[in-house]
Coordinates of C-alpha atoms and ligand atoms in Angstrom, one line a residue:
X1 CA -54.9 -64.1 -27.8
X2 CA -54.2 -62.3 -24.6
X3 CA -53.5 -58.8 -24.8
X4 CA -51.9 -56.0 -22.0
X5 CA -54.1 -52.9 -23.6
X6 CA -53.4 -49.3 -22.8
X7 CA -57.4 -48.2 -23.4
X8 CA -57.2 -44.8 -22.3
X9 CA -54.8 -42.0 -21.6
X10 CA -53.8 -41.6 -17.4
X11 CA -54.9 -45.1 -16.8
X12 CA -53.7 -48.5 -15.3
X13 CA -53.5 -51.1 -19.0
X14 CA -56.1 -53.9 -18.6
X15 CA -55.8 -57.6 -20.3
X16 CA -57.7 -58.2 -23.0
X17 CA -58.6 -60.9 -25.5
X18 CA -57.8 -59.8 -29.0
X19 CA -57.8 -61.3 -32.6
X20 CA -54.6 -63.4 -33.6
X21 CA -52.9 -61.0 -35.9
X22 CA -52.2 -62.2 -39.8
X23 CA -49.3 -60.6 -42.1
X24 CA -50.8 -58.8 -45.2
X25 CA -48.0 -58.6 -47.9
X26 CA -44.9 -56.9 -47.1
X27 CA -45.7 -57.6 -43.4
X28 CA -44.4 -60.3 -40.7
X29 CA -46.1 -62.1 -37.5
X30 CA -43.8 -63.1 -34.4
X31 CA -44.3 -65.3 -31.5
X32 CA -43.2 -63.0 -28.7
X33 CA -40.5 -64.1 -26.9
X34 CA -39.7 -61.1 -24.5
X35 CA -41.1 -57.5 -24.3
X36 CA -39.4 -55.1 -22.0
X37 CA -41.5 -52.7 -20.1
X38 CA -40.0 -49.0 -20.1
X39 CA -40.7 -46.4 -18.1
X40 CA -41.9 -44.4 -20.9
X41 CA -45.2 -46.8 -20.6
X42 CA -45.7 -45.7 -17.0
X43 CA -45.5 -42.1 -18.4
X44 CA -48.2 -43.2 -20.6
X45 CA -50.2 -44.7 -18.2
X46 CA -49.8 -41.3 -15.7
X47 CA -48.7 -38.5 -16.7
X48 CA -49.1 -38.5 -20.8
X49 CA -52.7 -37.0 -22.2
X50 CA -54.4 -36.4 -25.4
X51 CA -52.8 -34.2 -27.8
X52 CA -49.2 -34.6 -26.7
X53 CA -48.8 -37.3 -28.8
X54 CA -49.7 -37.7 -33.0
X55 CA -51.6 -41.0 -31.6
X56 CA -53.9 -42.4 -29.3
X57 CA -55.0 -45.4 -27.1
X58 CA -56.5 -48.7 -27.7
X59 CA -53.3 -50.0 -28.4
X60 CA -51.4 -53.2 -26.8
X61 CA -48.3 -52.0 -25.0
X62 CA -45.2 -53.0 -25.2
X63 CA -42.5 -51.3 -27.0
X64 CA -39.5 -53.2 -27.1
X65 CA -39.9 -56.7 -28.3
X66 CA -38.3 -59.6 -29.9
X67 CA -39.4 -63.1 -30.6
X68 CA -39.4 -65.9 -33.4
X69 CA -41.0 -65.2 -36.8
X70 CA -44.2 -67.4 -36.9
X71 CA -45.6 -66.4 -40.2
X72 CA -44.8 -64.0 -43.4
X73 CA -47.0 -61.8 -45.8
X74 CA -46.5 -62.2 -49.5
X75 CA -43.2 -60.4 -51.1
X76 CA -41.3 -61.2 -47.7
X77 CA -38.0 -62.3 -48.4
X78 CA -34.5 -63.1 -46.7
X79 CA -36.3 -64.1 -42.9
X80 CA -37.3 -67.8 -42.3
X81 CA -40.2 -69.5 -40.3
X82 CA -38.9 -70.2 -36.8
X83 CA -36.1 -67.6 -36.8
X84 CA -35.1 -65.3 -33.5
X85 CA -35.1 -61.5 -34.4
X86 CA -35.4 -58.5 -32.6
X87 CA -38.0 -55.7 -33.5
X88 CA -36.6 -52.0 -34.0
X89 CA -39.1 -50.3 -32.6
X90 CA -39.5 -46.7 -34.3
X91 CA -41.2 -47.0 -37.0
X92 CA -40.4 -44.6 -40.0
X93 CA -41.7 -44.7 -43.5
X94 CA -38.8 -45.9 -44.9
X95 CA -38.3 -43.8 -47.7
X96 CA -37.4 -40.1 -46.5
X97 CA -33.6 -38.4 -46.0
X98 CA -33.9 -39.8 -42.4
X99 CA -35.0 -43.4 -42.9
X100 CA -32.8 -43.9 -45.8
X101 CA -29.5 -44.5 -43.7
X102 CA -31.9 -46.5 -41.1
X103 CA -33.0 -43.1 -38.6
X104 CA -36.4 -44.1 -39.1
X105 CA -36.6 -42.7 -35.4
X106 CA -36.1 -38.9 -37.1
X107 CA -38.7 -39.8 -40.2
X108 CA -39.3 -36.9 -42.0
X109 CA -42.2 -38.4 -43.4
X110 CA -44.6 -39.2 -40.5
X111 CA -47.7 -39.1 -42.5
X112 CA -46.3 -41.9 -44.7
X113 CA -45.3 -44.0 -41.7
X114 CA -47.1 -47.0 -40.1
X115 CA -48.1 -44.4 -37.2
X116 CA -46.3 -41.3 -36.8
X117 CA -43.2 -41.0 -34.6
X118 CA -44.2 -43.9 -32.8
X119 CA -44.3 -47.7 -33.5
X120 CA -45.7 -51.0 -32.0
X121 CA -46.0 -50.7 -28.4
X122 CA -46.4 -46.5 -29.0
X123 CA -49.8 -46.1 -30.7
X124 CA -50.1 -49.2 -33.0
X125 CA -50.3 -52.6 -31.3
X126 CA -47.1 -54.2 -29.4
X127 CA -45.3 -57.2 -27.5
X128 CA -47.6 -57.7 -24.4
X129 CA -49.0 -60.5 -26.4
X130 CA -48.6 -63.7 -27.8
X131 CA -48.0 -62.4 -30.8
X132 CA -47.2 -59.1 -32.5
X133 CA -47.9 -57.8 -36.0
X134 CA -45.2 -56.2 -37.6
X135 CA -46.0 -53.7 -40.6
X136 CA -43.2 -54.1 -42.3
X137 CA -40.4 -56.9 -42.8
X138 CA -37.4 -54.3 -42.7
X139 CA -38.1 -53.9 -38.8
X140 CA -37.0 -57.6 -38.0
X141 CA -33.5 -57.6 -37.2
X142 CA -32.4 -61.5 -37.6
X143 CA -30.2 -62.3 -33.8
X144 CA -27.1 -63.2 -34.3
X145 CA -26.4 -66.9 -33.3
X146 CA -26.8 -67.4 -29.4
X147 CA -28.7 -64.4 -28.7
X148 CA -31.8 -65.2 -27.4
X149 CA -34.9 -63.3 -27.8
X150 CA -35.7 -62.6 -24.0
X151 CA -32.0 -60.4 -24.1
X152 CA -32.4 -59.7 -27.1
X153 CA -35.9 -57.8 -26.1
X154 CA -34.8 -55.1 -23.7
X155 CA -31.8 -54.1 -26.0
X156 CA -34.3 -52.8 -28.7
X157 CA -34.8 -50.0 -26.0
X158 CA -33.1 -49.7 -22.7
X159 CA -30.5 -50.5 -24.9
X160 CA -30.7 -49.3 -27.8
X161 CA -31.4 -46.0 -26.7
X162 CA -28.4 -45.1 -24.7
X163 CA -26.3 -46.6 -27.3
X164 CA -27.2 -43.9 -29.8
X165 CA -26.6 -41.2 -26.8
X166 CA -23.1 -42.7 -26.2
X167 CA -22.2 -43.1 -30.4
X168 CA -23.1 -39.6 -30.9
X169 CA -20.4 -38.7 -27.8
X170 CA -17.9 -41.1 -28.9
X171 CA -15.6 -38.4 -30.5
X172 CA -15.8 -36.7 -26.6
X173 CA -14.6 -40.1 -24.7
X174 CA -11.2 -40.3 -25.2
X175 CA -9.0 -42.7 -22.4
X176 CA -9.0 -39.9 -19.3
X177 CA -12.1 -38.3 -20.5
X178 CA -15.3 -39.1 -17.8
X179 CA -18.8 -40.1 -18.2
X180 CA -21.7 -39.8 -16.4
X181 CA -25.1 -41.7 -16.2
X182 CA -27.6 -40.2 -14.1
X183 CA -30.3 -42.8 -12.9
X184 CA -29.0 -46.0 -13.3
X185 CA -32.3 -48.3 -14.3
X186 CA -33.4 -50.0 -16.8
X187 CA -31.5 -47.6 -19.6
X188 CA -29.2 -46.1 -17.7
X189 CA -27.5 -49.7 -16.4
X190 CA -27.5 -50.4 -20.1
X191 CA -25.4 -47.2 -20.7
X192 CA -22.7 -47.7 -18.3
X193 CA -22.2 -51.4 -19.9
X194 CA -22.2 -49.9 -23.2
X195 CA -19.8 -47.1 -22.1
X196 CA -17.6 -49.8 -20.7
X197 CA -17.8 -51.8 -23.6
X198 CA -17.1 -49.1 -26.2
X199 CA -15.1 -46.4 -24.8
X200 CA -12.3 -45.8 -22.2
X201 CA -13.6 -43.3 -20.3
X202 CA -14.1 -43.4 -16.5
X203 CA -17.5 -43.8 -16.1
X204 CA -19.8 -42.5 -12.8
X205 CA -23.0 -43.7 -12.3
X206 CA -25.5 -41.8 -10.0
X207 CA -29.2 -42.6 -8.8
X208 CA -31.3 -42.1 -5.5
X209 CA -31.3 -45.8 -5.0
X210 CA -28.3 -48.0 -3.1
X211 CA -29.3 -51.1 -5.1
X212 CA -29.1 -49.1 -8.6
X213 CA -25.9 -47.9 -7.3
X214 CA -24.8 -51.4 -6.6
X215 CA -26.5 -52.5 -10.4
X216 CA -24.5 -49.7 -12.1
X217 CA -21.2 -50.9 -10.1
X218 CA -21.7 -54.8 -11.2
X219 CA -22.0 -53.1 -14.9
X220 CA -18.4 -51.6 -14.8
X221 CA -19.2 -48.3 -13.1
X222 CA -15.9 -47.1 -11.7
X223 CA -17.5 -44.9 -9.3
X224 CA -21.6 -44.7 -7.6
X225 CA -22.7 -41.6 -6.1
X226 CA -25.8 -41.1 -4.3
X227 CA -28.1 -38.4 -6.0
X228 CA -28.0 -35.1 -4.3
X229 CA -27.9 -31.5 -4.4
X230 CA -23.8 -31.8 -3.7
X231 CA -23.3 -34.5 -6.5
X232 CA -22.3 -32.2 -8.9
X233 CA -19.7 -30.9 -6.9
X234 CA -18.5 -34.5 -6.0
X235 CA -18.2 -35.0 -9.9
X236 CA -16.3 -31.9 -10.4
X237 CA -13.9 -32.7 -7.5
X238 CA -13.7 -36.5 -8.8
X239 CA -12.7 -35.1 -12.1
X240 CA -10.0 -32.3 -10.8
X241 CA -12.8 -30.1 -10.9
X242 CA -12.4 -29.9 -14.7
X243 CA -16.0 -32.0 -14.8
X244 CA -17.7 -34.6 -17.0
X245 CA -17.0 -34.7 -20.6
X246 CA -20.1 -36.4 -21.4
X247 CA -23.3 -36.8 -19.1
X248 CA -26.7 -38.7 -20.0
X249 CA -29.5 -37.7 -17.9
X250 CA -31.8 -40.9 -17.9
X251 CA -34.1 -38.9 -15.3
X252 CA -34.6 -35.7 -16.7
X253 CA -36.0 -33.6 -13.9
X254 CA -35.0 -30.5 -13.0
X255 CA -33.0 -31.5 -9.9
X256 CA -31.3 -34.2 -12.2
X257 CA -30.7 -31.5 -15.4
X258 CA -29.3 -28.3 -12.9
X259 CA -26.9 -31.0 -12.1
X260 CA -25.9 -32.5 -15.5
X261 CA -25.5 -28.8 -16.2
X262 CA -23.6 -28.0 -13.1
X263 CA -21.4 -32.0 -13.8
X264 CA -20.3 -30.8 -17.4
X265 CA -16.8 -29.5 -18.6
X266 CA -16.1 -26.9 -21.1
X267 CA -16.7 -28.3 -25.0
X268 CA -18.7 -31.6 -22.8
X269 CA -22.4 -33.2 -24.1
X270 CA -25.0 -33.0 -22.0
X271 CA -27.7 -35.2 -23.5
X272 CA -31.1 -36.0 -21.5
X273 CA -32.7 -38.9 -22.4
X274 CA -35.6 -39.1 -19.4
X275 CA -38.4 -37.5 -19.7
X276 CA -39.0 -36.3 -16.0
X277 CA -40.7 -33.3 -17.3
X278 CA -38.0 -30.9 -15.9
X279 CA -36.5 -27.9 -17.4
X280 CA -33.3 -26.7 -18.0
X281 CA -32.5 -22.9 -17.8
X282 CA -30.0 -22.0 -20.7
X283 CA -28.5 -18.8 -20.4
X284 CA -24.6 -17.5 -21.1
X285 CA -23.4 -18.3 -17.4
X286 CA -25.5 -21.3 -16.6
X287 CA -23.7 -23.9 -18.6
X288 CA -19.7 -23.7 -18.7
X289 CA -18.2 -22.7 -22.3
X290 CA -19.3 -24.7 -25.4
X291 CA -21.2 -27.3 -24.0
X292 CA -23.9 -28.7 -26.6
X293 CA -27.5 -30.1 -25.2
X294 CA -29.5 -32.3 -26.5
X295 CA -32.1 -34.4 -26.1
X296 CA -32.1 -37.9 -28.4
X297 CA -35.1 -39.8 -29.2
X298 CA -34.5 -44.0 -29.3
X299 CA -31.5 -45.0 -32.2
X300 CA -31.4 -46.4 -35.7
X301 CA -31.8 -49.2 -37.4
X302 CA -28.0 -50.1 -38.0
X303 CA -27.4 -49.0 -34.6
X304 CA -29.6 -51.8 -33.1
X305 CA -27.2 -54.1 -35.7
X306 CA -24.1 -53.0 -34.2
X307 CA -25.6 -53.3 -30.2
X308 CA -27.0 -56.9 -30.9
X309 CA -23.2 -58.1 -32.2
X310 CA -21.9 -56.7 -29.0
X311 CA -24.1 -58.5 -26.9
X312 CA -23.9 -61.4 -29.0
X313 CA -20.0 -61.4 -28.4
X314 CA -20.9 -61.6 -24.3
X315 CA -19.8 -57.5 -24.0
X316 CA -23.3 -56.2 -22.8
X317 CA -25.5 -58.5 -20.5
X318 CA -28.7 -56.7 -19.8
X319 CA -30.0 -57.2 -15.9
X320 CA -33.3 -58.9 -16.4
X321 CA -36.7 -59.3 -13.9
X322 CA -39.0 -61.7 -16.0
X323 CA -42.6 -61.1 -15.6
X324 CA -45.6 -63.6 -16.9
X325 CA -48.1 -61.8 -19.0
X326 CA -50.7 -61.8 -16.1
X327 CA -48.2 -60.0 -13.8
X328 CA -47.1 -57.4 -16.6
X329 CA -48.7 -54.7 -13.9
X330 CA -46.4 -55.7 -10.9
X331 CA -43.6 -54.9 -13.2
X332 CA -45.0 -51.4 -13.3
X333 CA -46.2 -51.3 -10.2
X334 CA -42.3 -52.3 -8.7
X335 CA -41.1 -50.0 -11.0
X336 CA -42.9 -47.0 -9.5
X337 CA -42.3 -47.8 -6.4
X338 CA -38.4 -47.9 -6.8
X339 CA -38.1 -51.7 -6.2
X340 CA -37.3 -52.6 -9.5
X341 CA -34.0 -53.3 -10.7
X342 CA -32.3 -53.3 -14.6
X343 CA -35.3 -53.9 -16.5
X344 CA -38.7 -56.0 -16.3
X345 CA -39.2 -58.5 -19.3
X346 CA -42.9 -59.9 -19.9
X347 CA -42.6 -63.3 -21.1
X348 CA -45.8 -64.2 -22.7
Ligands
NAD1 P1 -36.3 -46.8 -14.7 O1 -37.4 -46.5 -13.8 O2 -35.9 -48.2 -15.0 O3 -34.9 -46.0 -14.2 C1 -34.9 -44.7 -13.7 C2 -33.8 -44.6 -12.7 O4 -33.6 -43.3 -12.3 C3 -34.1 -45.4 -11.4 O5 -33.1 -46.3 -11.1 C4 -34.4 -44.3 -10.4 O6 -34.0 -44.7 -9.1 C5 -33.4 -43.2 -10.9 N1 -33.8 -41.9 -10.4 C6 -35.0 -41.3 -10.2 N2 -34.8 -40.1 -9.7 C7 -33.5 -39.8 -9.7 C8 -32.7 -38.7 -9.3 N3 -33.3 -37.5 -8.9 N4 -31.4 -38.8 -9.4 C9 -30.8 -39.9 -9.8 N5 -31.5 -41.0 -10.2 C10 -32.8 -41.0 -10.1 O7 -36.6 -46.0 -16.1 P2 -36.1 -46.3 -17.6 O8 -37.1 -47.3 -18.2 O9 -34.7 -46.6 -17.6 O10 -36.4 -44.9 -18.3 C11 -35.7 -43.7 -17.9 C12 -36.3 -42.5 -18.5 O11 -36.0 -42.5 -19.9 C13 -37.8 -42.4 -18.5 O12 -38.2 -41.1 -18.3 C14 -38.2 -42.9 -19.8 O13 -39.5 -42.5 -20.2 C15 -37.2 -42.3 -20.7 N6 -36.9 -43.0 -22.0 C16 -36.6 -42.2 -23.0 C17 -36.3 -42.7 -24.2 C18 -35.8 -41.8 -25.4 O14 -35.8 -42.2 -26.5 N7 -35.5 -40.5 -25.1 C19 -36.4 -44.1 -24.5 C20 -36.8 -44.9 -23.4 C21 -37.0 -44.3 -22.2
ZN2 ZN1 -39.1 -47.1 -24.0
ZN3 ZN1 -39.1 -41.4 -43.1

């Protein structure tokens, strides 16, 4: 089969022809029906090099996937030939305090995982194929009825990532309280739905872009604000000056994080999610009173449950550029470049 390979570190992925993958026992084979392509990749392919990471390349990119199960290893029981089911994506070992109640994204036991903190797409092989090998049966999520696998794809990420950012804040995002999503792409148009969908707080949306703006407005943004070095203020005036109570940094630069910093209330989240490479000076005056930071790494297994029944139910609809696999590098290559909007699915 055809395969999108990342085969070195700070390079551009190249197609590939590759063995059909076969499920030993325990293990599952899907036909890929969508595989989103995150900006994490382009990191990969740019920025990233040896030693960062506990892995390496060869691997076939490709990190949020779903499809149809085409064939299952021995001892697989409870999926069925045929059926549509989303991938989670970090893959754990299963058995640790963290993997236990499904945060197989926190293992505890990397050595004892499939590859440490990282999955298929992320050091083992992924989506950007015809098919994809999956280690283990518990990482097929069956979809429920009328989710189809090329939505259900991008929510294993874009979307599954912000919604563990936005669960963790729940207890913050009371009706009154205000949100804010910095960078409004392929995750962070996801969290402004999700926001909508699960709390009542007023939600602003900022990026550099006027059509993200626009994105982040047809998701249920109440309010779109360019990105700037007066935007904090803005936010703070927006919000009686009190300020945000929660605010997600999908960028994570230090432009974007002096301004999450300088958005926040008193007792607020800031959580940074992108991985711009910036940093955040933390000192007694430089963040208001009893504001936590943190950053969050992808969601859990029930998690993905819970986000797949809200789109199911028609309450998250994720904005979707499909890509053959032959054109997977236009994706990235619009995505670079800014002319990308909501996320990029490669259709094999
Ligand atoms: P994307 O390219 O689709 O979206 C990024 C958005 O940020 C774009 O709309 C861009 O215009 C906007 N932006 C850029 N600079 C900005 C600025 N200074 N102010 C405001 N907006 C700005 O990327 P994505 O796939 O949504 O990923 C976003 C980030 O999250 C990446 O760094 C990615 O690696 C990271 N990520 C982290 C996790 C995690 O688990 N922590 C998971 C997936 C992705
Ligand atoms: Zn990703
Ligand atoms: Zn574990």
């Amino acid at each position: 089969m055809r395969a999108l390979r990342l085969e070195a570190w700070k390079s551009d992925p190249v197609l590939a022809d590759v063995p059909d993958p076969e499920p030993g026992p325990g293990q599952a084979v899907i036909r890929v029906g969508g595989a989103g392509a995150c900006h994490s990749d382009l990191h990969l392919m740019r920025e990233f090099e040896g030693g960062l990471l506990p892995w390496e390349p060869p691997f076939t990119l490709g990190h949020e996937n779903a499809g149809w199960v085409l064939a299952l290893g021995d001892g697989v029981t409870g999926l069925e030939i045929e059926q549509p089911v989303a991938v989670y994506g970090p893959w754990g070992c299963g058995t640790c305090a963290r993997c236990r109640p499904g945060l197989e994204n926190y293992c505890e036991d990397p050595a004892n995982a499939p590859v440490p903190s990282g999955g298929g797409g992320l050091g083992l092989d992924g989506g950007m194929a015809e098919y994809m090998l999956i280690p283990d049966a518990r990482f097929l999520v069956p979809l429920p009825d009328g989710l189809d696998p090329l939505i259900a794809a991008p929510l294993t990420d874009a979307g599954l990532t912000p919604y563990h950012a936005v669960r963790r804040s729940w207890g913050k995002l009371p009706p009154g309280a205000t949100a804010v999503v910095i960078g409004a792409g392929g995750l962070g148009h996801m969290a402004v739905q999700i926001l909508k969908a699960t709390t009542a707080a007023n939600v602003i949306a900022v990026d550099t872009r006027a059509e993200a703006l626009d994105l982040a407005l047809k998701s249920g943004a109440d309010l779109a604000v360019p990105s700037g070095d007066d935007t904090a203020a803005g936010i703070r005036e927006a919000t009686r000056e009190r300020g945000a109570d929660v605010v997600l940094d999908f960028v994570g630069s230090d432009s974007t994080l002096a301004m999450a910093a300088a958005a926040a209330r008193t007792l607020g989240d800031v959580t940074i999610v992108g991985i711009g490479g910036g940093t955040l000076p933390l000192s007694f005056f430089s963040v208001p009173y009893e504001v936590s930071l943190q950053t969050t790494y992808w969601g859990a297994r029930p998690e993905l449950v819970e986000l797949l029944d809200l789109a199911s139910r028609g309450l998250l609809r994720p904005d979707i550029v499909q890509f053959p696999l032959n054109r997977a590098m236009d994706a990235y290559r619009q995505m670079e470049a800014g002319n990308l909007n909501g996320r990029a699915v490669i259709v094999p």
